Coordinates of C-alpha atoms and ligand atoms in Angstrom, one line a residue:
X1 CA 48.3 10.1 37.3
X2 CA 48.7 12.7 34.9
X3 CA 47.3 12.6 31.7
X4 CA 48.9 10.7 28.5
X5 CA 49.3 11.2 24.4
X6 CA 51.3 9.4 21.8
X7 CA 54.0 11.7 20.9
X8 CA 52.6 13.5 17.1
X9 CA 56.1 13.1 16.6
X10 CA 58.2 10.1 17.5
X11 CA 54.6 7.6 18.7
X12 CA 56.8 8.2 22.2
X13 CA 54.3 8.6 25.5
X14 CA 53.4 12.4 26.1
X15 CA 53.1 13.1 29.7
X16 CA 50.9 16.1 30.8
X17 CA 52.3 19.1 32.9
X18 CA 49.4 21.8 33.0
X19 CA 45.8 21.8 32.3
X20 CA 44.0 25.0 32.0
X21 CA 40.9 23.1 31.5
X22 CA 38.1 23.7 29.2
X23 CA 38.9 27.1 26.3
X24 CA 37.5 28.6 23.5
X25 CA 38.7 28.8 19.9
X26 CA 41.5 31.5 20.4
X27 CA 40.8 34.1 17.2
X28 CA 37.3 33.4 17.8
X29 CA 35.7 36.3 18.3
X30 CA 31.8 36.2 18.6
X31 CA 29.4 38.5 16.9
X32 CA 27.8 40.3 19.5
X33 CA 24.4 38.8 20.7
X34 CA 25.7 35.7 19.1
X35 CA 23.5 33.0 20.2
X36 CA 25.2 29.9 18.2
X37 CA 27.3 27.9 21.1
X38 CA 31.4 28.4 21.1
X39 CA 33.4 25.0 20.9
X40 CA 35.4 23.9 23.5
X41 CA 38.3 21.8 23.6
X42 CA 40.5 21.1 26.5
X43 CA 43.7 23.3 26.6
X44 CA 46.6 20.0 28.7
X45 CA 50.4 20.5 27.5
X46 CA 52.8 18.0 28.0
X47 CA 56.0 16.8 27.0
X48 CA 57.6 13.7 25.0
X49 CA 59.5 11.5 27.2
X50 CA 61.0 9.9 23.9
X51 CA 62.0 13.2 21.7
X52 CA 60.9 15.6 24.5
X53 CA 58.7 17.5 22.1
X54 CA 56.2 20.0 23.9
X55 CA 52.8 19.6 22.5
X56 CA 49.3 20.0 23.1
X57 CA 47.0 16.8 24.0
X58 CA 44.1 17.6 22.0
X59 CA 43.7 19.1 18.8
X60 CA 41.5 21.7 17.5
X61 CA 40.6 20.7 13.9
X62 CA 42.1 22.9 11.5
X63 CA 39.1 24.2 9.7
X64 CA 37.5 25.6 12.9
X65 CA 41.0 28.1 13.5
X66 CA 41.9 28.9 10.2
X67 CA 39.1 30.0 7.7
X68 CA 37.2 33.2 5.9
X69 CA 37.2 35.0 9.2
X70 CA 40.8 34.7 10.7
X71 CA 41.0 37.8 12.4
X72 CA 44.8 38.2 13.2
X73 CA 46.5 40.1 10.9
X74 CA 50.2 40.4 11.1
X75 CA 51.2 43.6 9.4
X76 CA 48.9 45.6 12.7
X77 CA 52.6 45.9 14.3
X78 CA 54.7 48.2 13.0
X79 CA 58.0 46.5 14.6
X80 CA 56.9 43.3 13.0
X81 CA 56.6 44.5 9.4
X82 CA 60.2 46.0 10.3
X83 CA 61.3 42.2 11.3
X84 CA 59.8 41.0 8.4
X85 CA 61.4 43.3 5.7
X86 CA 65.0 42.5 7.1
X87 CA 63.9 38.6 6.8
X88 CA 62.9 39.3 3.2
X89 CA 66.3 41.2 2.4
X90 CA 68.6 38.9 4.1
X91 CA 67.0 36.0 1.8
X92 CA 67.0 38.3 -1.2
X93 CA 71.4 38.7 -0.5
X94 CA 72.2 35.6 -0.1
X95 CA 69.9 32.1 -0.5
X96 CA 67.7 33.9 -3.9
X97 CA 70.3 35.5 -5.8
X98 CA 70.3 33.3 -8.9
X99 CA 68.3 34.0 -11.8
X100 CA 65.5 31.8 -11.1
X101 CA 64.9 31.7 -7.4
X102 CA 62.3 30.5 -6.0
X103 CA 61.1 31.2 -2.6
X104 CA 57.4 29.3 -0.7
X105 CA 56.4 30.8 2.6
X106 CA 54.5 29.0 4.7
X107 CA 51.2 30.7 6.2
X108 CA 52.0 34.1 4.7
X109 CA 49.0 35.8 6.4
X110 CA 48.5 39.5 4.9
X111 CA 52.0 39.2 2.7
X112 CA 53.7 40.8 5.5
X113 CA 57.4 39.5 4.5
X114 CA 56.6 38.5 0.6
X115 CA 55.6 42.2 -0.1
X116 CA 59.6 43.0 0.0
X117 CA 59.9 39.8 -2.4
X118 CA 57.4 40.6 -4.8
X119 CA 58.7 44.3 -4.8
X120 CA 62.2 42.7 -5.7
X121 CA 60.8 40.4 -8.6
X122 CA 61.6 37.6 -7.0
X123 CA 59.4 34.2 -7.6
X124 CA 57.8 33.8 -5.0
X125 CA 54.3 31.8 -3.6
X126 CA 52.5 32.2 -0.1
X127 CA 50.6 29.5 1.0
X128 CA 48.0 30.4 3.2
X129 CA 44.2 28.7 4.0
X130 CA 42.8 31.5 6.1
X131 CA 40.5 33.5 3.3
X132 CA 40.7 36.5 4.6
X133 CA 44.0 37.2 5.0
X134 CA 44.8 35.4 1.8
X135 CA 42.8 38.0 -0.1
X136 CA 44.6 40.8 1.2
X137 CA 48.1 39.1 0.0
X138 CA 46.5 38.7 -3.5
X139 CA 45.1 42.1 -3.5
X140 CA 49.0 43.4 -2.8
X141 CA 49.8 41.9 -6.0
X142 CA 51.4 38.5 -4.4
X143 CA 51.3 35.1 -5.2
X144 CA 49.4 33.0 -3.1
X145 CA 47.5 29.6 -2.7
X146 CA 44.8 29.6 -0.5
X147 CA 45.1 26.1 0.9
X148 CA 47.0 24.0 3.9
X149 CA 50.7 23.3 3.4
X150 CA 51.1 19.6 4.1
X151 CA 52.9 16.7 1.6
X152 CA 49.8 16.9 -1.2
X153 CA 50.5 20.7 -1.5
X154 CA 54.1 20.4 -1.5
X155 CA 54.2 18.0 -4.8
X156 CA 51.6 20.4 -6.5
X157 CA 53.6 23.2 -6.0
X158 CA 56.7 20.8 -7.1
X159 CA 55.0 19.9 -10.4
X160 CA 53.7 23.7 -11.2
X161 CA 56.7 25.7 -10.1
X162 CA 59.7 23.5 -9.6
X163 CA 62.0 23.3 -6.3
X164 CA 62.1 26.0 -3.8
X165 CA 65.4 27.7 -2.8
X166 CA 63.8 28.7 0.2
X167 CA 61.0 27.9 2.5
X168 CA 60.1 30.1 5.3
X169 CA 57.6 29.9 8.1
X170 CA 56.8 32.2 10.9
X171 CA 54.8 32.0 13.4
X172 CA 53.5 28.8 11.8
X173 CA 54.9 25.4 11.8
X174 CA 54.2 25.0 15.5
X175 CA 50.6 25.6 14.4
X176 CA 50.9 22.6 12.8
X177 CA 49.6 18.8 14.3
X178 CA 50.6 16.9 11.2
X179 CA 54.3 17.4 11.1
X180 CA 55.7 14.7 9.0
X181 CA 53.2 15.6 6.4
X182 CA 54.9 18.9 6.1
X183 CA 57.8 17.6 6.5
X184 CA 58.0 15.1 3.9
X185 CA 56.8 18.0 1.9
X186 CA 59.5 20.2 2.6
X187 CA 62.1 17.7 1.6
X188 CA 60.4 17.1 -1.7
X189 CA 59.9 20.5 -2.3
X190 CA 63.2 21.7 -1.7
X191 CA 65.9 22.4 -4.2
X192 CA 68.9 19.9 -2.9
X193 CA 70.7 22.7 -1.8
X194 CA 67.7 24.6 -0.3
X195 CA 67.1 26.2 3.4
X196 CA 63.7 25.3 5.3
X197 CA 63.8 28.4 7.6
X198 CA 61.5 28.7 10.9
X199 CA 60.6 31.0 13.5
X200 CA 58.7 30.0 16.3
X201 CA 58.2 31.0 20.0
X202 CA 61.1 29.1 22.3
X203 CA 60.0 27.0 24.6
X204 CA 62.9 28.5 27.2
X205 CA 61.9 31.7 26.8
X206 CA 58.4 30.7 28.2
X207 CA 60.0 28.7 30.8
X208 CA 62.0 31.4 31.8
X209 CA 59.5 34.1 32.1
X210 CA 56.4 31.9 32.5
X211 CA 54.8 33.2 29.7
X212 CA 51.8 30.8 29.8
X213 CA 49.8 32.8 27.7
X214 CA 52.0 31.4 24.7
X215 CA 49.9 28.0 25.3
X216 CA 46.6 27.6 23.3
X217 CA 45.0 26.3 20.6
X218 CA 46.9 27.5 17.9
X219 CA 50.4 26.9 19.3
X220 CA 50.3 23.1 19.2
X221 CA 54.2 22.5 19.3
X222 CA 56.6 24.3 21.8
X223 CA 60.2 23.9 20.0
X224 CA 63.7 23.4 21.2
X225 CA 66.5 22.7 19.5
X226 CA 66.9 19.5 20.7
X227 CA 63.4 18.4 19.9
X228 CA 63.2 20.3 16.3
X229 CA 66.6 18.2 15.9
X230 CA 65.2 15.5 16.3
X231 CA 61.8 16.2 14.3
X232 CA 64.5 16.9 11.4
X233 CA 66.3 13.8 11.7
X234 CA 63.2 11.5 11.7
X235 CA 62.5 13.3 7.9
X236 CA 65.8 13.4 6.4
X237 CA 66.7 16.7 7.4
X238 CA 69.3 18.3 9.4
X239 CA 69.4 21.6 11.9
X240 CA 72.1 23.2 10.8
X241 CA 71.8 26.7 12.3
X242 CA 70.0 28.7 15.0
X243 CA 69.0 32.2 16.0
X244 CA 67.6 33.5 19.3
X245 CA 64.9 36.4 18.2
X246 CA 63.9 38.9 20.6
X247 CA 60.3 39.3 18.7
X248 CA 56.9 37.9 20.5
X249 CA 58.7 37.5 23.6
X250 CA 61.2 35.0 22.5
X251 CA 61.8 33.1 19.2
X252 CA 64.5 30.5 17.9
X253 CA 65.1 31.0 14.0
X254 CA 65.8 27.4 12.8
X255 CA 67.5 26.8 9.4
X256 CA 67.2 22.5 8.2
X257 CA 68.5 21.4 5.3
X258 CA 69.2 18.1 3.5
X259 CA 71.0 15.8 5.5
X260 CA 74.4 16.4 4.8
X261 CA 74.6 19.5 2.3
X262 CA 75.5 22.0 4.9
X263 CA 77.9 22.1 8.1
X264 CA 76.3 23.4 11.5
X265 CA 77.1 26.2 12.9
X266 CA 78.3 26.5 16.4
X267 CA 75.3 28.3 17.6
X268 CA 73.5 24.6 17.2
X269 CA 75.9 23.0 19.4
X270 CA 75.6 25.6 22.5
X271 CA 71.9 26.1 22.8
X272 CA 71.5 22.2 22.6
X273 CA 74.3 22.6 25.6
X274 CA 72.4 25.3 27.5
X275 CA 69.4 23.4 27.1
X276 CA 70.7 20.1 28.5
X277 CA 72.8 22.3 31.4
X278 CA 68.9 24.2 32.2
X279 CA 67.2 20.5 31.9
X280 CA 64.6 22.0 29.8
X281 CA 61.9 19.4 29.6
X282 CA 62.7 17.4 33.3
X283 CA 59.7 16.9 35.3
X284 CA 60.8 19.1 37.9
X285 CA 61.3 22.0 35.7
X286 CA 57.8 21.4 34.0
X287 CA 56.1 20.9 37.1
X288 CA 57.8 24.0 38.6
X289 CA 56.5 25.9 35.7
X290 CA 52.7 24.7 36.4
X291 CA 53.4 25.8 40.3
X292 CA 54.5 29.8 38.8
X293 CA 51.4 29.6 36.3
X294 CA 49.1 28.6 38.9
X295 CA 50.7 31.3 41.6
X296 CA 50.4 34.2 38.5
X297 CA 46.1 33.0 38.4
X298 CA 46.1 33.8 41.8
X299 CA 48.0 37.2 41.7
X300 CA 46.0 38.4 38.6
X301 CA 43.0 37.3 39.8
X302 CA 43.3 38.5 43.6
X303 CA 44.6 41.8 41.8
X304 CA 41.7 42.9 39.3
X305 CA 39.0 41.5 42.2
X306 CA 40.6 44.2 44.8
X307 CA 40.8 46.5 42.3
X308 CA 37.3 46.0 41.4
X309 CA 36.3 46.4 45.2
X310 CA 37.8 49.9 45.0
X311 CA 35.6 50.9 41.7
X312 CA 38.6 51.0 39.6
X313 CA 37.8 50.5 35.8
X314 CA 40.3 48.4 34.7
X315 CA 40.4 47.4 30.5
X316 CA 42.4 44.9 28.4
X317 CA 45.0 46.3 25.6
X318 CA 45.4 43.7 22.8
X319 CA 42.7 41.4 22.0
X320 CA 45.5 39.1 21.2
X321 CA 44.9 35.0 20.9
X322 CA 46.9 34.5 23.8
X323 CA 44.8 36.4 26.2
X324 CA 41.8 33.4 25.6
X325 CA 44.0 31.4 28.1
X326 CA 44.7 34.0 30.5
X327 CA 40.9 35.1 30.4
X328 CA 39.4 31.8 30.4
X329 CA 42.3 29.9 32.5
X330 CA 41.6 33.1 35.2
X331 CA 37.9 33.0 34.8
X332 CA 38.2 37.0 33.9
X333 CA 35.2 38.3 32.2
X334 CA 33.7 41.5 31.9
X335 CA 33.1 41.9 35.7
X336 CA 36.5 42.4 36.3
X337 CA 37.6 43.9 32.8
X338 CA 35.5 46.2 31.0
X339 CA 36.7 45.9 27.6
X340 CA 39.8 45.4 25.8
X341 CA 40.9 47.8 23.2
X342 CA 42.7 46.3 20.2
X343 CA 43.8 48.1 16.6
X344 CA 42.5 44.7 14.4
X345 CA 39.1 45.7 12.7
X346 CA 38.3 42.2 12.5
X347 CA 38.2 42.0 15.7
X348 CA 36.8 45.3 16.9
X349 CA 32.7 45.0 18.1
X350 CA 33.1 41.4 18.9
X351 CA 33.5 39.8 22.5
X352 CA 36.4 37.2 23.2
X353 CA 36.1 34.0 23.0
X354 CA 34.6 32.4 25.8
X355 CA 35.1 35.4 28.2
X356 CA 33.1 38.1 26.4
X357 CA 34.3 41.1 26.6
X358 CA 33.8 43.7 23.9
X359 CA 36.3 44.4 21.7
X360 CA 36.9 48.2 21.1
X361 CA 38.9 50.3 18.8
X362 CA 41.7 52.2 20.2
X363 CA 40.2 55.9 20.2
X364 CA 37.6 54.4 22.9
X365 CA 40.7 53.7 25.1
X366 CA 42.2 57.0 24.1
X367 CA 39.0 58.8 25.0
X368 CA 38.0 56.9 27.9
X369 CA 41.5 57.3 30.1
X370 CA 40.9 54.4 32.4
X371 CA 43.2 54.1 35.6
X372 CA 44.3 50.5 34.9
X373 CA 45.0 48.6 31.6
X374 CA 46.4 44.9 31.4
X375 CA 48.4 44.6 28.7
X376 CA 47.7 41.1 26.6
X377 CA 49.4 42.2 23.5
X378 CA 52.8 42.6 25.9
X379 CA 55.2 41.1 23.4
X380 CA 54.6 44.3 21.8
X381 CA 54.8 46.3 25.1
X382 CA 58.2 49.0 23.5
X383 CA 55.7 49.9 20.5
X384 CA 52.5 50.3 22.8
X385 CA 54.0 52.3 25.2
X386 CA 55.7 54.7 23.0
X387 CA 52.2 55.2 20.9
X388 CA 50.2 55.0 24.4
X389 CA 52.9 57.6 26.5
X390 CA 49.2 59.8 27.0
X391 CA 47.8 56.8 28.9
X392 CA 50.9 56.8 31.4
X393 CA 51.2 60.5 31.3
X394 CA 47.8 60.9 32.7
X395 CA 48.2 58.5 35.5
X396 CA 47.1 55.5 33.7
X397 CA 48.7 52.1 35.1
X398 CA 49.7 49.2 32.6
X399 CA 49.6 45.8 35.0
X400 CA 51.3 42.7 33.5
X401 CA 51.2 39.3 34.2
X402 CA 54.5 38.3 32.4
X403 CA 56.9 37.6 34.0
X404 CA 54.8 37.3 37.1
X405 CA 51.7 40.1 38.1
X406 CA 52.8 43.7 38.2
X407 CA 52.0 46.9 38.1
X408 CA 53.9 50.5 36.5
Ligands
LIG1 N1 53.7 34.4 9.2 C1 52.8 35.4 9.8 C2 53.4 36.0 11.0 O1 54.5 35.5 11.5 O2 52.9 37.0 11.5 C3 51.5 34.7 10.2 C4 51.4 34.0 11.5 S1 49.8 33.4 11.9 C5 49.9 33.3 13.7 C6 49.8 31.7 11.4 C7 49.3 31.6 10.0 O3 49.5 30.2 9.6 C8 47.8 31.9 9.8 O4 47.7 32.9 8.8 C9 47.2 30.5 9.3 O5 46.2 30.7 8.4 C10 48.4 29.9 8.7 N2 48.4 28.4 8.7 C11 47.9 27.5 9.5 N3 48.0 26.2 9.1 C12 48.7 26.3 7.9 C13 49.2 25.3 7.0 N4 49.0 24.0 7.2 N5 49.9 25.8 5.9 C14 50.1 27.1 5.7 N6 49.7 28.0 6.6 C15 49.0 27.7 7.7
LIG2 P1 50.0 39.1 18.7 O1 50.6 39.3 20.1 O2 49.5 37.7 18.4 O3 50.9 39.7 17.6 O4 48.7 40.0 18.7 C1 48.7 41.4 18.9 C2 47.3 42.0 19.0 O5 47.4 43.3 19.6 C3 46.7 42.1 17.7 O6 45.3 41.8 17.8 C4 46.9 43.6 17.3 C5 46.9 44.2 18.7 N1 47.7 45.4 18.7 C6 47.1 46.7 19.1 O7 45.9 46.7 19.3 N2 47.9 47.8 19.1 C7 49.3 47.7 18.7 O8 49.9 48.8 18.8 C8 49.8 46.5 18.4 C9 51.3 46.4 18.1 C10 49.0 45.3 18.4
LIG3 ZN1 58.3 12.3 20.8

């Protein structure tokens, strides 16, 4: 029998689909001769037979992912703090254009998207707990709260600052558990005629390329328009648009709103369609999905052990938080990869969680010229490869794992 949850949101039964067993902290990378021992939770996704929600069995509590030392910083991509400024100029032309607008982003990291607000004069307030990434928004001359966004934060905000026009989360709201917290205080929050916009990795895109890497601690929800729908409903708000994203290897952009204040777009009404035609969240297309995640283990792993037998040196590129389940969930340490270059200082001259490999800035990589390089960070792959063409040029091999184990 496969393992069971009560749904975080709907109290509908959860039924497992994959277990990749026993993982790290994701962004926690170790000191090196760090003797203190890692936690461990156990990484099991299922899915909602009520809402059909994907979620994550077991929590990680908050304090131990997001604290002083979150390492991931999200302006280290230049094609991201691209997306980001278009986000910030499409709100600025249309939702904050009256006098007093006021706009709250949700887990604002390093100010990535409210550096084009602030720069416009535009009321604005991040809320974000990790410390160290909070500092650096303060330090760019934003406004932000260092603290959790959940239904006590929202009133505060409410009573200091009055409604929001606007609230945005990236990357963020499926990082969530404690959804109807949030959502309660989104509803409060926002001004009657206000957005709540989202963007979140889509659960079809990781379907369809079986980007299982996408699945750890941090990501605890997997969204679809049905389920966020449905999420909304249960909290007085409505989906009333969607927008397919091609950054981090697949996004939906969802827009809720009061219930009732806004029409839906047709875009709502055909990816609910293709989702029901693709039968998203049946049992055969979840446990098909396990079958391609176990046959990509076996490729990866039979791939760097052969190429281990020939004395290849083979590294990592992108000490990203999604490589913890390919590592761990593979059983890859430094045996079989020698190091993994990545550009985040934070994370350079640390090991990876539960793996241990060392972390190394990018000139090691560029010095080094090893044959083979797996490429973690590869929902970034068109801005690596033009900045790494010297790699390839000198014979250098990039093996990937998504969508299925390759090398070019
Ligand atoms: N928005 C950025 C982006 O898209 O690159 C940052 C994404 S980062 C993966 C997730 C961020 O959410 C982290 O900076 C984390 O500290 C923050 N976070 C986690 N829980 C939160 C909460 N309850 N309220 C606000 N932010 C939260
Ligand atoms: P992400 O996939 O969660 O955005 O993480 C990407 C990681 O890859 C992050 O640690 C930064 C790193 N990175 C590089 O090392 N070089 C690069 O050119 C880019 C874009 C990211
Ligand atoms: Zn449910």
């Amino acid at each position: 029998m496969p393992e069971s949850a009560v749904c975080r949101i709907c109290g509908g039964e959860v039924t497992a689909f994959m277990d990749f067993g026993e993982q790290p902290v994701s962004d926690c990378f170790l000191p090196p001769g760090s003797t203190a021992p890692e936690h461990f939770y156990r990484l099991v996704v299922g899915a909602c037979s009520a809402c059909t929600m994907v979620q994550l069995l077991h929590e990680v509590a908050r304090a131990r992912m997001f604290h002083e030392d979150y390492p991931y910083h999200s302006s280290g991509s230049a094609h991201m703090r691209e997306h980001f400024r278009r986000v910030a100029e499409h709100f600025l032309a249309t939702e904050l254009t009256a006098d007093d607008a006021f706009i709250v982003e949700l887990g604002c990291n390093d100010g990535v998207m409210l550096r084009t607000i602030a720069e416009a004069g535009v009321r604005h307030l991040g809320v974000e707990p990790s410390g160290s990434v909070a500092d650096i928004t303060a330090a760019r001359g934003i406004r932000v709260r260092k603290d959790f966004f959940e239904e006590a934060t929202a009133r505060s905000i409410l009573a200091e600052d009055g409604r929001a026009a606007v609230i945005y989360a990236a990357n963020t709201l499926c990082h969530i558990p404690y959804m109807g917290s949030v959502l309660d205080g989104v509803r409060e929050l926002l001004a009657p005629d206000g957005v709540f916009v989202f963007e979140d990795p889509y659960f079809a895109d990781i379907v369809r390329q079986t980007s299982f890497d996408q699945i750890y601690d941090e990501h605890f929800y997997y969204f679809t328009a049905r389920s966020v729908a449905a999420m909304a409903r249960g909290h007085g708000l409505e989906l009333v648009d969607v927008e397919r994203l091609p950054v981090h290897g697949g996004e939906v952009r969802y827009t809720l709103v009061r219930e009732g204040v806004r029409e839906r777009s047709a875009a709502v009404g055909d990816l609910l369609a293709a989702e029901e035609a693709a039968e998203l969240t049946a049992r055969p297309t979840l446990e098909a999905f396990a079958d391609r995640v176990r046959t990509a283990r076996a490729d990866l792993t039979g791939l760097l052990r052969d190429l281990r037998a020939r004395g290849e040196e083979v590294v990592g590129y992108g000490a990203t938080a999604k490589s913890a389940t390919v590592l761990n969930y593979c059983g890859i340490g430094p045996d079989l990869i020698a190091y993994v270059t990545d550009s985040t200082p934070a994370k350079q001259g640390r090991l990876t969680p539960g793996s241990h490999i060392p972390v190394v800035p990018p000139q090691r990589f560029a010095d080094a010229r090893p044959r083979y390089a797996v490429l973690f960070a590869w929902n970034h792959a068109e801005e690596i490869m033009a900045k790494e063409e010297a790699f390839r040029a000198a014979g250098g091999r990039w093996i990937r794992y998504v969508p299925g184990v390759r090398v070019d």
